[in-house]
Short mmCIF file of C-alpha atoms in Angstrom, two decimals:
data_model
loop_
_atom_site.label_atom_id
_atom_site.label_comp_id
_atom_site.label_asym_id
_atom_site.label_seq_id
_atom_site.Cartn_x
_atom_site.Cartn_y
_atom_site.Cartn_z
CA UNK A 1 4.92 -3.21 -17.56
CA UNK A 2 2.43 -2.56 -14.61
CA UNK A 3 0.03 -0.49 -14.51
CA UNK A 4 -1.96 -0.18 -11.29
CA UNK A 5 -5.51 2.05 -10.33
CA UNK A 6 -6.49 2.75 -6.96
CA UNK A 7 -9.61 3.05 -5.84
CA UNK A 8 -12.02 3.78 -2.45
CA UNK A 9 -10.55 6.50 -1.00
CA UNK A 10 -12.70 9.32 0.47
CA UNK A 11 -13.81 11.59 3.17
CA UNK A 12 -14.55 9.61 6.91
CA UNK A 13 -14.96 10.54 10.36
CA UNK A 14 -11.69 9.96 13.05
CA UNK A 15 -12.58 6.21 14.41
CA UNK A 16 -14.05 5.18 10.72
CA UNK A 17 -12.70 2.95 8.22
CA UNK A 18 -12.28 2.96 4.89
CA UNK A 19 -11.08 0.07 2.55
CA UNK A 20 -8.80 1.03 -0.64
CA UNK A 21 -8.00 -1.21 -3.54
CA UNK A 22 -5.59 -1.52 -6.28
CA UNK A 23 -6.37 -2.80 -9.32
CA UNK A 24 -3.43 -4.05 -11.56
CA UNK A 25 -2.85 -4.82 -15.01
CA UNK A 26 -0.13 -7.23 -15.50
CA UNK A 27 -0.39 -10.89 -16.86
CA UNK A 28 2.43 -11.80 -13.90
CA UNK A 29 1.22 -9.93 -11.08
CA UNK A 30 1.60 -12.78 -8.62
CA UNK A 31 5.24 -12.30 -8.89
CA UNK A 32 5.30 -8.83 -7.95
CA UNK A 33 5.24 -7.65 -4.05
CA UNK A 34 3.26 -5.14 -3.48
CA UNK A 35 2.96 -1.78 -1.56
CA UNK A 36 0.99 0.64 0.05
CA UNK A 37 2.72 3.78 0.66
CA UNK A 38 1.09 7.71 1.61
CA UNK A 39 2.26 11.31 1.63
CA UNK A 40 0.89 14.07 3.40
CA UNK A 41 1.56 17.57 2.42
CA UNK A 42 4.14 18.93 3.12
CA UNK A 43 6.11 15.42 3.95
CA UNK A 44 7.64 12.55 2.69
CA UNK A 45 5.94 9.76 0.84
CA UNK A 46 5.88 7.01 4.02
CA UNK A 47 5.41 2.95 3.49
CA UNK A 48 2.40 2.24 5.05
CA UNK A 49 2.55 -1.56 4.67
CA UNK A 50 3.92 -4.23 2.14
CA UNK A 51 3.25 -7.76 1.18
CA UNK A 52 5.18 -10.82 -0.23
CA UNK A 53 3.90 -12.38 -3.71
CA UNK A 54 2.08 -15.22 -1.99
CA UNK A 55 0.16 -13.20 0.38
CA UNK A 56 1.65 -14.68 3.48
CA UNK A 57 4.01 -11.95 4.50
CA UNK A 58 2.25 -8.73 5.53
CA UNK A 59 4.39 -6.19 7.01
CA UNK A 60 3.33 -3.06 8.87
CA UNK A 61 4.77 0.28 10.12
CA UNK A 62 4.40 0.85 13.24
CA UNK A 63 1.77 3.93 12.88
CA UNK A 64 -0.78 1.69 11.12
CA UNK A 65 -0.07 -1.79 12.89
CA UNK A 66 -3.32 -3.31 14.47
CA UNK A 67 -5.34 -1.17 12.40
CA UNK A 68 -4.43 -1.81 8.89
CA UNK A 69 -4.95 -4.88 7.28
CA UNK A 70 -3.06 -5.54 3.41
CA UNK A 71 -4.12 -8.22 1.59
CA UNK A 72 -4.13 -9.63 -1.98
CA UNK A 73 -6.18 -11.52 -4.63
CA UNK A 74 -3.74 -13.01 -7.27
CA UNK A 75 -6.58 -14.27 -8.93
CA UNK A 76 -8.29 -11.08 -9.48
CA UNK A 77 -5.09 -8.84 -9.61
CA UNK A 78 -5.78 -6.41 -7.00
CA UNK A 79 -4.27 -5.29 -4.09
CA UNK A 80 -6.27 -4.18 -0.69
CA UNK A 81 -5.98 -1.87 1.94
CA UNK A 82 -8.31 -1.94 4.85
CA UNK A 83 -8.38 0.70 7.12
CA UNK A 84 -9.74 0.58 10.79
CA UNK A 85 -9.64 3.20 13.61
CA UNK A 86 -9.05 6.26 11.16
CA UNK A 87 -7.23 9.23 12.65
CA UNK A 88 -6.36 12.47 11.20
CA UNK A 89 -2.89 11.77 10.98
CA UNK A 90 -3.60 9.58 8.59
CA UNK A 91 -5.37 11.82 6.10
CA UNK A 92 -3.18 11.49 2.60
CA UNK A 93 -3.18 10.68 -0.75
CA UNK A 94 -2.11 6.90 -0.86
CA UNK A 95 -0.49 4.69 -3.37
CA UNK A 96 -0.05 1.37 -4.21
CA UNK A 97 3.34 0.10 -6.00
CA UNK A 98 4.83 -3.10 -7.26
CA UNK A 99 8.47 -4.33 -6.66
CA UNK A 100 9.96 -7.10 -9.06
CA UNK A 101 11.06 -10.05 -6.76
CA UNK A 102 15.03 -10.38 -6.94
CA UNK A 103 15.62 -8.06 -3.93
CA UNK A 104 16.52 -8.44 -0.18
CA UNK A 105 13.87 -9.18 2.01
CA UNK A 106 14.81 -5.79 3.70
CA UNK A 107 15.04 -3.83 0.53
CA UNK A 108 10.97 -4.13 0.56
CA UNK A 109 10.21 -1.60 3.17
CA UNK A 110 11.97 1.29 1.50
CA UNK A 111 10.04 2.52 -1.56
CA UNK A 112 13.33 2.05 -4.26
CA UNK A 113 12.82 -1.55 -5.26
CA UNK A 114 9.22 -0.49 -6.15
CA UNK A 115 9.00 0.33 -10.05
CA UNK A 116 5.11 0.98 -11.01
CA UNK A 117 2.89 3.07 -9.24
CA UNK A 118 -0.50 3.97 -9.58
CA UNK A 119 -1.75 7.65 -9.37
CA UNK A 120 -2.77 7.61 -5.44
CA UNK A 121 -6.46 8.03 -4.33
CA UNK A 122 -6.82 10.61 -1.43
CA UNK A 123 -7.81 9.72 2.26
CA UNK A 124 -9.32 12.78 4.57
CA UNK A 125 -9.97 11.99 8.23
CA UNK A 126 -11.65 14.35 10.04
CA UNK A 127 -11.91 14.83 13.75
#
């Protein structure tokens, strides 16, 4: 069982940034890959970006790519999001979620290998 709390989300200016984390409870977290997905009202929840259990595979859609930045501290369990260049189209609530390894590479950028999620923390950019 995971359980996983995000954090940092807020209210920022188009062009800001913002930086969200993830905190996770879960003795084997390192063997979990991990996920940031959002939803907008209105539409479906979207992956924003993934990454492997190590850390070395980050993985992007296009939308966010060269402005987001995922990374992961195994040692302290938690999961980040930074967040450069904000636009409005990228005001949401956002989620992080953790997949068991054991799938296709490819299975990772579609939100159905990912089991636990965390409650979302909401992103507003304003123009």
């Amino acid at each position: 069982q995971v359980q996983l709390v995000e954090s940092g989300g807020g209210s920022v200016q188009a062009g800001g940034s913002l930086t969200l984390s993830c905190a996770a409870s879960a003795s084997n977290y390192s063997t979990y890959w991990m996920g940031w997905f959002r939803q907008a009202p209105g539409k479906e929840r979207e992956r924003v970006a993934h990454i492997s259990t190590s850390g070395t595979g980050a993985y992007y859609a296009d939308s966010v790519k060269d402005r987001y930045t995922i990374s992961r501290d195994n040692a302290k369990n938690t999961l980040y999001l930074q967040m450069n260049s904000l636009k409005p189209e990228d005001t949401a609530m956002y989620f992080c979620a953790a997949a068991p390894v054991g799938y296709p590479w490819s299975d990772y950028f579609i939100p159905n290998p990912y089991k636990y999620w965390g409650q979302g923390t909401q992103v507003t950019v304003s123009s």
